[in-house]
mmCIF file of C-alpha atoms and ligand atoms in Angstrom:
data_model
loop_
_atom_site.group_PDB
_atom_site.id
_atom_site.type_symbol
_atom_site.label_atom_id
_atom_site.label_comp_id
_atom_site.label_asym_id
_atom_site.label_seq_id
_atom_site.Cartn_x
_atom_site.Cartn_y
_atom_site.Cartn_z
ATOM 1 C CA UNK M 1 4.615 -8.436 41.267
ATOM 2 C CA UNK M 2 4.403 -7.910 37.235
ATOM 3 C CA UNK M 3 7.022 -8.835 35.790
ATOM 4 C CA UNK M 4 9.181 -5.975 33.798
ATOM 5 C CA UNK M 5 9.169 -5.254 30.022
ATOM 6 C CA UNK M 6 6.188 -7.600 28.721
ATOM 7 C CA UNK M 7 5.669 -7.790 24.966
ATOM 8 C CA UNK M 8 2.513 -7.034 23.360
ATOM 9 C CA UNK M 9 1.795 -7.286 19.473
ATOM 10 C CA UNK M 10 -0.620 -4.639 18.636
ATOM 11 C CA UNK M 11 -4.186 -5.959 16.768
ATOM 12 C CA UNK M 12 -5.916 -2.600 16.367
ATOM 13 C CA UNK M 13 -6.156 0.762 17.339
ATOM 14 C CA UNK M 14 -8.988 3.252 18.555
ATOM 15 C CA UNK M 15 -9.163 6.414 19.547
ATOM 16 C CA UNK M 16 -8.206 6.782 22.915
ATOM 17 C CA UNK M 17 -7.497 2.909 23.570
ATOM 18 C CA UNK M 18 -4.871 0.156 21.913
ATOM 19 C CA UNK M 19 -5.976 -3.548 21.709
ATOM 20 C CA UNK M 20 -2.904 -6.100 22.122
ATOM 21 C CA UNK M 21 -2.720 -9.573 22.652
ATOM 22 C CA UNK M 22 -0.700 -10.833 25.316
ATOM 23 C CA UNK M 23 0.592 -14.630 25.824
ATOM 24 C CA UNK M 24 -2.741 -15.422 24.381
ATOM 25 C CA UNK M 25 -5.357 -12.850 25.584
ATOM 26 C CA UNK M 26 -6.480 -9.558 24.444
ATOM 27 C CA UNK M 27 -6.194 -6.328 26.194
ATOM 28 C CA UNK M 28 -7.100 -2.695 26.304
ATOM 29 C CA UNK M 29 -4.910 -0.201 27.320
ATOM 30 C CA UNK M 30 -4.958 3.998 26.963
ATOM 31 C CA UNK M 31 -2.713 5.291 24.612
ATOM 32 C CA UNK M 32 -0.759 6.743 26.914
ATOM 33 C CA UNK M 33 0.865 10.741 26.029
ATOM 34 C CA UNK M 34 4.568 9.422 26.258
ATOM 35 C CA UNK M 35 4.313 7.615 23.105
ATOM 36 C CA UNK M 36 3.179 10.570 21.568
ATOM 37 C CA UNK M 37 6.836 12.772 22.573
ATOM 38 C CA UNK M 38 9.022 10.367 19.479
ATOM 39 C CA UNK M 39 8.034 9.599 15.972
ATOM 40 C CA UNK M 40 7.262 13.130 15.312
ATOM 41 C CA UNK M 41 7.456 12.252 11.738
ATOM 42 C CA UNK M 42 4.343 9.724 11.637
ATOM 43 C CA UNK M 43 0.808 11.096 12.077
ATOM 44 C CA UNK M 44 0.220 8.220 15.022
ATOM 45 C CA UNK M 45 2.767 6.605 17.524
ATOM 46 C CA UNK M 46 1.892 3.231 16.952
ATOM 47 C CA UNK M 47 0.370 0.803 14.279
ATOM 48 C CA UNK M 48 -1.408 -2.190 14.096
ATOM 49 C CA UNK M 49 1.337 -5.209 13.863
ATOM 50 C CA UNK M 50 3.857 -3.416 15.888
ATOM 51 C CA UNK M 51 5.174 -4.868 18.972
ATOM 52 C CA UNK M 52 5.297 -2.904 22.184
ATOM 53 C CA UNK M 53 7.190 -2.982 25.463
ATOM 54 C CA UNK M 54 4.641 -2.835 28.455
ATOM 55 C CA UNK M 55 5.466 -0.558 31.441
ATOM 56 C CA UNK M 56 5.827 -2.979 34.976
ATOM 57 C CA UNK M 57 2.086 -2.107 36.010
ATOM 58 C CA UNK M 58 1.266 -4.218 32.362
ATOM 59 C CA UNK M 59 -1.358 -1.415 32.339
ATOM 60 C CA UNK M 60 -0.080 0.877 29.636
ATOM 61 C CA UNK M 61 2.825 0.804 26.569
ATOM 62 C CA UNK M 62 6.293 2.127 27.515
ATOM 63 C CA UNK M 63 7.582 1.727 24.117
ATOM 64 C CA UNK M 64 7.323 0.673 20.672
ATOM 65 C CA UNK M 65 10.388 -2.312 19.503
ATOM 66 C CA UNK M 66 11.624 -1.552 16.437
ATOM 67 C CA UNK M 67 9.818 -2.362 13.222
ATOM 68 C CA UNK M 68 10.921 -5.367 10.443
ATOM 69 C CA UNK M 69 9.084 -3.215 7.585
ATOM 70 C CA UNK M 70 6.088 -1.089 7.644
ATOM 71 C CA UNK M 71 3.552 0.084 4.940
ATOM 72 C CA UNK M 72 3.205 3.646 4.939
ATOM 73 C CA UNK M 73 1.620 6.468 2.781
ATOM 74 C CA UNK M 74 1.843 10.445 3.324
ATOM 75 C CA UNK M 75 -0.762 11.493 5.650
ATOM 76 C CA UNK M 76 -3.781 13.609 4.445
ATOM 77 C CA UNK M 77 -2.507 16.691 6.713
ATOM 78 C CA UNK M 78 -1.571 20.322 6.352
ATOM 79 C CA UNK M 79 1.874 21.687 6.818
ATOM 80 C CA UNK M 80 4.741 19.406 7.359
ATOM 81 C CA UNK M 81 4.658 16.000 5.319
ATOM 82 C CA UNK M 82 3.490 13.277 7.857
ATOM 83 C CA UNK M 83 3.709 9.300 7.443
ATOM 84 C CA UNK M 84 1.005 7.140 8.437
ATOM 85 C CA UNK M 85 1.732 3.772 8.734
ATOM 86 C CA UNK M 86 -0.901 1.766 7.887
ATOM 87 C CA UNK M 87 0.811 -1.759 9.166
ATOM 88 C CA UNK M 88 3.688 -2.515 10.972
ATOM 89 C CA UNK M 89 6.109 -5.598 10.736
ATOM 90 C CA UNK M 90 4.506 -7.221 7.794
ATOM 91 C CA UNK M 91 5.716 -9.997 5.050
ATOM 92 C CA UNK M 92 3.353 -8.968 2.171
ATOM 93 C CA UNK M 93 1.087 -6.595 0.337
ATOM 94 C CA UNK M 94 -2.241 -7.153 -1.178
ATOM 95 C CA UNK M 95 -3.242 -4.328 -3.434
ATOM 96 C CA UNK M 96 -7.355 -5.434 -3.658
ATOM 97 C CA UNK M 97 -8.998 -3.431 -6.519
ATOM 98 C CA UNK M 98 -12.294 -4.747 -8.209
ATOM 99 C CA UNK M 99 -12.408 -4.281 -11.765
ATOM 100 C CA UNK M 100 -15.943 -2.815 -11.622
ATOM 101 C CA UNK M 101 -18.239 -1.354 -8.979
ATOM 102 C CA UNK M 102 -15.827 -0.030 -7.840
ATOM 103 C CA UNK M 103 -13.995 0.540 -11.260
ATOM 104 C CA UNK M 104 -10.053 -0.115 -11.418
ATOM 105 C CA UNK M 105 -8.027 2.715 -10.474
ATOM 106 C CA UNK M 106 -4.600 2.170 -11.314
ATOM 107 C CA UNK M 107 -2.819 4.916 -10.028
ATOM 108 C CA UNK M 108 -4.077 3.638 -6.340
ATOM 109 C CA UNK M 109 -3.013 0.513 -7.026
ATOM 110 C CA UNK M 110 0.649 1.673 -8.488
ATOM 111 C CA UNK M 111 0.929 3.652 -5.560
ATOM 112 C CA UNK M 112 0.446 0.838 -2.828
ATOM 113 C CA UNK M 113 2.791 -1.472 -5.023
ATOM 114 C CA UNK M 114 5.205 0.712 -4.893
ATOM 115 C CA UNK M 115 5.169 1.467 -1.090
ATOM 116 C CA UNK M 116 5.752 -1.942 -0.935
ATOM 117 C CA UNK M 117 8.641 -1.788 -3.456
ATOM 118 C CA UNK M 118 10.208 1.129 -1.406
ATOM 119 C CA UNK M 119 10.234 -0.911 1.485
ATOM 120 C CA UNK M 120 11.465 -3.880 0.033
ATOM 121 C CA UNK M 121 8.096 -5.958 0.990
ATOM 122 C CA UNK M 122 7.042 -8.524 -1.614
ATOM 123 C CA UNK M 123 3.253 -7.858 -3.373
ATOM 124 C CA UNK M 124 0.616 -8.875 -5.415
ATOM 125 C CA UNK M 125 -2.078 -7.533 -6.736
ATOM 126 C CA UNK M 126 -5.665 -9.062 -6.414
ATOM 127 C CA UNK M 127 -8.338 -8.039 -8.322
ATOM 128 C CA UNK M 128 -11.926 -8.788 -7.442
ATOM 129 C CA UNK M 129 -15.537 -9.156 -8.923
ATOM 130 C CA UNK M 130 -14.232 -10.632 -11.652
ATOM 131 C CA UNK M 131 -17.522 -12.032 -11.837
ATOM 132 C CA UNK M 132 -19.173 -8.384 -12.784
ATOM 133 C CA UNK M 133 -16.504 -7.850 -15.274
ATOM 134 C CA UNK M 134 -14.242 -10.248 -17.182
ATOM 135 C CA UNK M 135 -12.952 -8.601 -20.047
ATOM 136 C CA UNK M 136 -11.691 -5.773 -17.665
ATOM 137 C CA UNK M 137 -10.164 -8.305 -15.291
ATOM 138 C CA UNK M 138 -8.308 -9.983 -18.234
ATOM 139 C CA UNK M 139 -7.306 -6.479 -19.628
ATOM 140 C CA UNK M 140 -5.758 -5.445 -16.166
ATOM 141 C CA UNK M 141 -4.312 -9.500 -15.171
ATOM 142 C CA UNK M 142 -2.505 -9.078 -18.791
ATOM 143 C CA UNK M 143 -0.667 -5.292 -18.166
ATOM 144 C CA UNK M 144 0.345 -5.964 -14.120
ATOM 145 C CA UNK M 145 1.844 -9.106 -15.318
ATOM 146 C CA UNK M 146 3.686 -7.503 -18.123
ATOM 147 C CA UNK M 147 4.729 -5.449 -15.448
ATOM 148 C CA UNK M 148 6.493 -8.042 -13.528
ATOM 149 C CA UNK M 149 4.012 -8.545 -10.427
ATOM 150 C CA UNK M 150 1.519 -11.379 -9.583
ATOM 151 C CA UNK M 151 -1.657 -10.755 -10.173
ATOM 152 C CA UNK M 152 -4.411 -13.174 -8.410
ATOM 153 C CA UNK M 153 -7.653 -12.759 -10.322
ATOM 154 C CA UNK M 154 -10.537 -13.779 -8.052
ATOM 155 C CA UNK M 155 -14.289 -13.464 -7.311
ATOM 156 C CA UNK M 156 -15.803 -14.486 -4.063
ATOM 157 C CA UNK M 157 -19.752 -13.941 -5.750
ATOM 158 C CA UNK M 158 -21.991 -17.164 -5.136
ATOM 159 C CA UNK M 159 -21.666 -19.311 -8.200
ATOM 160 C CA UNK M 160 -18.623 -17.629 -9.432
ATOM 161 C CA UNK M 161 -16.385 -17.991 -7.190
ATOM 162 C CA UNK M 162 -12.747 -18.641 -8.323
ATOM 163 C CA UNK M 163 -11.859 -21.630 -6.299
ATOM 164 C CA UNK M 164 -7.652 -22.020 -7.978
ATOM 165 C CA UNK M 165 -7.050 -18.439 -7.245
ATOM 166 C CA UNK M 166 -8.357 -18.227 -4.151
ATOM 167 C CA UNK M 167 -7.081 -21.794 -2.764
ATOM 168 C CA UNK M 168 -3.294 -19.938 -3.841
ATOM 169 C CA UNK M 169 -4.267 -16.803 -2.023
ATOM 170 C CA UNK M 170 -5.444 -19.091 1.256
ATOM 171 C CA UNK M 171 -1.550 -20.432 0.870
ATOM 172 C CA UNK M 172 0.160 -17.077 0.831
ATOM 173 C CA UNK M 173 -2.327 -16.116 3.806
ATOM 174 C CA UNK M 174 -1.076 -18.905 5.571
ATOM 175 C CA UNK M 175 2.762 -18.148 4.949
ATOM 176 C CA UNK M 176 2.770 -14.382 5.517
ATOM 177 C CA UNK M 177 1.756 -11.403 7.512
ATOM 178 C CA UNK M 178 -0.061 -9.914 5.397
ATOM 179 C CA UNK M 179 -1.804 -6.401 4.663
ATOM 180 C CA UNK M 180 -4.780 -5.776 2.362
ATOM 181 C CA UNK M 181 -5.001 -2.054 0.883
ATOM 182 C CA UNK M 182 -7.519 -0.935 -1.382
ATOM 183 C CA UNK M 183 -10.404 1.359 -2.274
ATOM 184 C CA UNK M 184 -13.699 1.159 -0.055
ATOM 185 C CA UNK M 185 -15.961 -1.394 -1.691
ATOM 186 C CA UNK M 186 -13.252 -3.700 -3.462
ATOM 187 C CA UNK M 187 -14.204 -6.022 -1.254
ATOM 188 C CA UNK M 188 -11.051 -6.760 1.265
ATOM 189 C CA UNK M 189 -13.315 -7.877 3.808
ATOM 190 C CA UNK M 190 -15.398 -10.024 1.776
ATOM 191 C CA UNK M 191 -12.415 -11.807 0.617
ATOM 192 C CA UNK M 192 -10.808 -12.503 4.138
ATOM 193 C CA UNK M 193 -14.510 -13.462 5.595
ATOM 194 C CA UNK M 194 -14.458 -16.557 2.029
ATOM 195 C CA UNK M 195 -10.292 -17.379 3.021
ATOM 196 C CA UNK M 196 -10.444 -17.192 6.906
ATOM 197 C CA UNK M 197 -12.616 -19.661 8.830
ATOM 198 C CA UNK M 198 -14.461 -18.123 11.354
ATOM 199 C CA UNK M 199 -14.417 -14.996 10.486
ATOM 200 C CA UNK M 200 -17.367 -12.891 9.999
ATOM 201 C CA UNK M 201 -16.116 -9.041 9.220
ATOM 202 C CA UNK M 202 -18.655 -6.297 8.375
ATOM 203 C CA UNK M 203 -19.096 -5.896 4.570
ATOM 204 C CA UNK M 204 -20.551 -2.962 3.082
ATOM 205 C CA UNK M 205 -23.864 -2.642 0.594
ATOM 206 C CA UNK M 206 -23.181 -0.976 -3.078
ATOM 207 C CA UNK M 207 -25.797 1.749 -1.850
ATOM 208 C CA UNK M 208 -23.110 2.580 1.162
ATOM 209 C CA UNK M 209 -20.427 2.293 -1.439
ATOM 210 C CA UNK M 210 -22.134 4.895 -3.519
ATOM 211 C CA UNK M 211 -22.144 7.192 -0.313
ATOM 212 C CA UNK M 212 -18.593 6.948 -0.571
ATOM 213 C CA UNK M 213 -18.957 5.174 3.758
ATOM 214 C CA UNK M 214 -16.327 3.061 4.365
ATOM 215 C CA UNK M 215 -17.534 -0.289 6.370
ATOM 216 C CA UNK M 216 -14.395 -1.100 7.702
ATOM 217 C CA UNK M 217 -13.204 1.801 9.892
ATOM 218 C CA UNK M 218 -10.845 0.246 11.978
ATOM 219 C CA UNK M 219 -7.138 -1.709 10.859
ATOM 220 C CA UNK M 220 -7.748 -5.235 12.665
ATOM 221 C CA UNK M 221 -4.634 -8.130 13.065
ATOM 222 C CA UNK M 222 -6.482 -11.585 12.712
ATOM 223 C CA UNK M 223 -4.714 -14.761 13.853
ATOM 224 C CA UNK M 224 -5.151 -17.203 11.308
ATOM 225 C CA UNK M 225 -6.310 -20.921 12.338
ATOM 226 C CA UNK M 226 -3.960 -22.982 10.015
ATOM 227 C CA UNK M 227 -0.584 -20.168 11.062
ATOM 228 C CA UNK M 228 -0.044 -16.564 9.432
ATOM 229 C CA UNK M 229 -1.958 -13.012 10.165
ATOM 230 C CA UNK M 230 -3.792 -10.745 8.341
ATOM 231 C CA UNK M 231 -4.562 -7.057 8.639
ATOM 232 C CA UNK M 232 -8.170 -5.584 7.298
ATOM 233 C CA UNK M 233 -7.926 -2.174 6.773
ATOM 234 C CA UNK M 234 -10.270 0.487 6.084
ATOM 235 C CA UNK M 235 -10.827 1.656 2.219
ATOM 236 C CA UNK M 236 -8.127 4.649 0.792
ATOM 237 C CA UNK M 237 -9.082 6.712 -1.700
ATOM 238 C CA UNK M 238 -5.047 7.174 -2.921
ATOM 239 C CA UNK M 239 -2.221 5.922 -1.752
ATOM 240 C CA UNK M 240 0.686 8.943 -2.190
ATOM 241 C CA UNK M 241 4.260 8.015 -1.702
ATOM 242 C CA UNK M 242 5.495 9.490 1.974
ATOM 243 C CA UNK M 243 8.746 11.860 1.024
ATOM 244 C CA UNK M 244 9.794 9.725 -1.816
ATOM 245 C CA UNK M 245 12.956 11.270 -4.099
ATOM 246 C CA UNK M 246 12.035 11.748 -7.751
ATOM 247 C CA UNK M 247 15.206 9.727 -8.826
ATOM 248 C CA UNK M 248 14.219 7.366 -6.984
ATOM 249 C CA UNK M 249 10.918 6.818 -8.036
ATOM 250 C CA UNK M 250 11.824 4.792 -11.388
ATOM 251 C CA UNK M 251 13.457 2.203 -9.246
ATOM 252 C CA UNK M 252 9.771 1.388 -7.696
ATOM 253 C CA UNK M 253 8.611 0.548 -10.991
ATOM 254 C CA UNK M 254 10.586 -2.428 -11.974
ATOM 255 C CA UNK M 255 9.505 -2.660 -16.133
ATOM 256 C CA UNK M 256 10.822 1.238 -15.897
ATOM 257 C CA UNK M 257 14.082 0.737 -14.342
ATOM 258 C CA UNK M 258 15.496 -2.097 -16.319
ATOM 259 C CA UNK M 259 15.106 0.600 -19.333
ATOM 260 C CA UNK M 260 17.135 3.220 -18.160
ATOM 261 C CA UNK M 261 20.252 2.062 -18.994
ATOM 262 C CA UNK M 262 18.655 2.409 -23.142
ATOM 263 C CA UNK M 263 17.995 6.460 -22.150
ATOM 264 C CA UNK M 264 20.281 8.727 -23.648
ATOM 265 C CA UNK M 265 20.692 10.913 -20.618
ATOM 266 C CA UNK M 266 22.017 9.132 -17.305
ATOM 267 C CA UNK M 267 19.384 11.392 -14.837
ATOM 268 C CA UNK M 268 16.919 10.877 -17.138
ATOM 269 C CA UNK M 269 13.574 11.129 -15.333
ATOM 270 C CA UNK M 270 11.466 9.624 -18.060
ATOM 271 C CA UNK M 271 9.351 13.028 -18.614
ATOM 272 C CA UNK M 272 10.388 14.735 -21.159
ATOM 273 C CA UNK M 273 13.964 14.015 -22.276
ATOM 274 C CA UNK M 274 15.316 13.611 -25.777
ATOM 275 C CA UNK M 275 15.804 9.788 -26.766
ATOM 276 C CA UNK M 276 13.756 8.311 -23.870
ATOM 277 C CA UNK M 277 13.605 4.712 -23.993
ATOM 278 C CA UNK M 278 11.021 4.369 -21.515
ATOM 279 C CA UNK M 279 8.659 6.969 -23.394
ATOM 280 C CA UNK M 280 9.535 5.082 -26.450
ATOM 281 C CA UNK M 281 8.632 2.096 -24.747
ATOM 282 C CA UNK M 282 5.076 3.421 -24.264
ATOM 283 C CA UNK M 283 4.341 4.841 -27.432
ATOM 284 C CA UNK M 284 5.329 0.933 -28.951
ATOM 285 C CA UNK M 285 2.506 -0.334 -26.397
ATOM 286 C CA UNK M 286 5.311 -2.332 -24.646
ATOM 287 C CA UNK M 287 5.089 -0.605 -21.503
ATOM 288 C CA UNK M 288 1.356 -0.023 -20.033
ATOM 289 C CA UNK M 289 0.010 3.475 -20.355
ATOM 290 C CA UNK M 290 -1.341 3.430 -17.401
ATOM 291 C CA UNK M 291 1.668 2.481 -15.184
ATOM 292 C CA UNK M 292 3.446 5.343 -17.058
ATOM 293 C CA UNK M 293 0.692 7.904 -16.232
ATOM 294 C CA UNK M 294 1.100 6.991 -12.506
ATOM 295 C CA UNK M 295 4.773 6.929 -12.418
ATOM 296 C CA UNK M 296 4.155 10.404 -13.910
ATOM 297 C CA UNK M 297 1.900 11.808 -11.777
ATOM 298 C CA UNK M 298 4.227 10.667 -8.524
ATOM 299 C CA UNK M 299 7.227 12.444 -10.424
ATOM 300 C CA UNK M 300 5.307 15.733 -10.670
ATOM 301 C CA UNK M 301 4.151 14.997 -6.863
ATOM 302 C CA UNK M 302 7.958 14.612 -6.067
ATOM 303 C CA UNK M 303 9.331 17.166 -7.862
ATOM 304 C CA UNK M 304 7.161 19.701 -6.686
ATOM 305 C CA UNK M 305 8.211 18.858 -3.002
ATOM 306 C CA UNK M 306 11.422 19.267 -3.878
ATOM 307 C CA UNK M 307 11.102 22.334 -4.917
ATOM 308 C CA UNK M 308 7.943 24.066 -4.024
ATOM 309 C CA UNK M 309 9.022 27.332 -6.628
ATOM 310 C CA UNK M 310 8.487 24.999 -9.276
ATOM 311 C CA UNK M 311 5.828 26.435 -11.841
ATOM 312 C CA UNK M 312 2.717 24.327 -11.945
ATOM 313 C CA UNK M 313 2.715 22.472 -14.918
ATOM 314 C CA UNK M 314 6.885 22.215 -15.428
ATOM 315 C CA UNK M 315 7.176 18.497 -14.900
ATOM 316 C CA UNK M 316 10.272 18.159 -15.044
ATOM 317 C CA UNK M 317 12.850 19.694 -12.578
ATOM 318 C CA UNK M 318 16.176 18.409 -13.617
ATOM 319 C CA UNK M 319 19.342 20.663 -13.028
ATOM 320 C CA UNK M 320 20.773 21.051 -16.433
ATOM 321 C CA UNK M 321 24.441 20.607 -15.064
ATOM 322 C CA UNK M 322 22.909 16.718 -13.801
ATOM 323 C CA UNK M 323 22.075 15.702 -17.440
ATOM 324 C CA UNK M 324 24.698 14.145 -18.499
ATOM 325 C CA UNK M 325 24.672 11.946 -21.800
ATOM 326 C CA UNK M 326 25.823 8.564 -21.705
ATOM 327 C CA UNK M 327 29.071 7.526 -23.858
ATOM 328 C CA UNK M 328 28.155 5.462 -26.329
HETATM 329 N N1 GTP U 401 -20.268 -9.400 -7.574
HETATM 330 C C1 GTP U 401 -19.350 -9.426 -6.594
HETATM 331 N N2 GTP U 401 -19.505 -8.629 -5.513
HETATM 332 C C2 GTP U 401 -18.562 -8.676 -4.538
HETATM 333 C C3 GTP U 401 -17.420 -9.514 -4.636
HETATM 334 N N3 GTP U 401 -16.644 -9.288 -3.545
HETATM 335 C C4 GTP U 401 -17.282 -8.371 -2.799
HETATM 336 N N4 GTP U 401 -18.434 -7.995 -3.387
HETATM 337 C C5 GTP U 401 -19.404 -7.013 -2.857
HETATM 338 O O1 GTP U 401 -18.762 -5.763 -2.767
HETATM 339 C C6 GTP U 401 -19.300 -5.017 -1.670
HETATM 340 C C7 GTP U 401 -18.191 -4.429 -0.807
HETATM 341 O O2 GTP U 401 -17.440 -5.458 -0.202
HETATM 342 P P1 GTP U 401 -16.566 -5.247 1.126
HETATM 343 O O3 GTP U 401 -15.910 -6.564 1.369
HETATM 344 O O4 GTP U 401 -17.349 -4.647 2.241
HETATM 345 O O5 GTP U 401 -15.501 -4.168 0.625
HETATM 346 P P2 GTP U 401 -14.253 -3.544 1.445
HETATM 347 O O6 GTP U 401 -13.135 -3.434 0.468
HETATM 348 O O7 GTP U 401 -13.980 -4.340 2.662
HETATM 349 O O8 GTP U 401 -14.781 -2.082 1.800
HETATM 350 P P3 GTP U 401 -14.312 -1.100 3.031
HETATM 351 O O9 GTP U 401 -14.388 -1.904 4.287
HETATM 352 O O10 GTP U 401 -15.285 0.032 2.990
HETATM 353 O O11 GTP U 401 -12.916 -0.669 2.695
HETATM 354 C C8 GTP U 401 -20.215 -5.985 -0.907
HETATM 355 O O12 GTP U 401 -21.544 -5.672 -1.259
HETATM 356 C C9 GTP U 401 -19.823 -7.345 -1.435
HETATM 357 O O13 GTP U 401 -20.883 -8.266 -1.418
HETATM 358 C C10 GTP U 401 -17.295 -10.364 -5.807
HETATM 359 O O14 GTP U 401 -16.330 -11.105 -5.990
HETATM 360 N N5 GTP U 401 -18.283 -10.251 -6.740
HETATM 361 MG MG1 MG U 402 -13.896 -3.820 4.656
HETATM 362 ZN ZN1 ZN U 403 14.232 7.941 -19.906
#
């Protein structure tokens, strides 16, 4: 007889079937319609990384154990807001953006950094194809740094490949579960196929790129030889903030936050309020305009589902009895 409750850690997810490894082997088994009845919240019931609770047959998932942390973004649906979680019980984030071919698009990467943030899950940012580009790639290493997170500058091209930075990404592989986010074509998959021995994962032509075809479509868990895991995922075009508070939002940009305290008003939101230090900040060039404009656009984003009569355009909500200013 099967013995009761056996774990299984979740390595990817298809349609109608789950793949999980089990003391050592893989396994499929249907995504059965019970773990569909909780969660109603997130767009799927389960994610790659979680662990699950087998039923006694071993043949489908009773349940899914509670999660250490989770990545998660607000689900392209209509209606209702919806989380998708894009990996479960993780140690780190890699935001992967090339700075060309793909271009650099901040405001996807300041949106997966500060997932991470929300959740409390340490990140860094790699760029790639630094080979293509290196004036960009020293433009963009100079304002994430300013902005208080690591930035791994690498290029995996033949010839050009940037053997320091990616020996030190090899070493957080190694001491982490890790998830790599990013736009189709930054090249996630090239990167784990140079780190990961034995790997060979699907990577996509510039001509499929241009089609705007993803060429990973499926979230995979990989085992990595020398200890650690890593989770490909398919490319995101944005990465929006899943019911995120608009005071809370400064907090998930850390070169923001430490500034508030110099604002004249205690709620200040950073938009338009008299004797903004943070807006001062930016027009002095000591703040990146770019990390502003996406902290921005996820304040109008959260304002407006806080209150949906909002007038397009008014970016700023604030109650006038909440603007209080400081004592000085
Ligand atoms: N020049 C240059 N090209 C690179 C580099 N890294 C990746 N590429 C190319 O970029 C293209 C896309 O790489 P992928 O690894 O498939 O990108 P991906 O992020 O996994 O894309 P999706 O799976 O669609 O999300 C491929 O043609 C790679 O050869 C690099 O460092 N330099
Ligand atoms: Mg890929
Ligand atoms: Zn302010």
């Amino acid at each position: 007889m099967q013995p009761s409750s056996q774990q299984a850690l979740v390595l990817r997810i298809d349609a109608k079937v789950c793949h999980v490894e089990i003391g050592g082997e893989t396994r499929q088994l249907p995504l059965a319609g019970k773990l569909f009845e909780d969660r109603s919240h997130e767009k799927r019931p389960l994610a790659v990384g979680d662990r699950v609770l087998l039923d006694t047959t071993g043949r489908a998932i009773d349940a899914v154990l509670p999660r250490s942390s989770q990545l998660h973004r607000r689900a392209a649906s209509e209606g209702e807001e919806r989380a998708q979680v894009v990996a479960a019980n993780i140690t780190h984030v890699l935001a992967v953006a090339s700075v060309a071919s793909p271009p650099f698009q901040p405001e996807l990467v300041d949106g997966i950094l500060a997932a991470a943030a929300r959740e409390r899950i340490p990140a860094s940012l790699v760029l790639t194809k630094i080979d293509l580009a290196p004036d960009e790639a020293k433009r963009w290493s100079a304002a994430y740094a300013h902005a208080g997170v690591r930035v791994l500058a690498t290029s995996t091209a033949e010839g050009h490949a940037t053997e320091d930075t990616l020996r030190e990404l090899g070493v957080l592989l190694h001491q982490n579960r890790t998830v790599v986010s990013g736009l189709s074509g930054a090249g996630k998959s090239s990167l784990l196929n140079t780190l990961v021995p034995g790997v060979k994962l699907r990577t996509g032509s510039l001509n499929h790129i241009r089609q705007g075809r993803h060429t990973t479509t499926h979230t995979e868990l990989l085992a990595l030889p020398g200890g650690g895991h890593v989770l490909d995922t398919p490319g995101v075009r944005n990465f929006h903030l899943f019911c995120t508070g608009s005071q809370e939002l400064q907090f998930l940009f850390p070169e923001i936050s430490t500034l508030l305290p110099s604002c004249e008003y205690r709620s200040c939101l950073h938009a338009d309020e008299a004797n903004c230090a943070v807006r001062s900040a930016v027009e002095r060039g000591e703040l990146a305009a770019s990390r502003y404009r996406s902290y921005r656009t996820m304040l109008r984003h959260a304002l407006e589902a806080e209150d949906p009569t909002a007038q397009p355009g008014r970016d700023s909500g604030r109650g006038g009895g909440r603007r209080r200013p400081r004592r000085r």
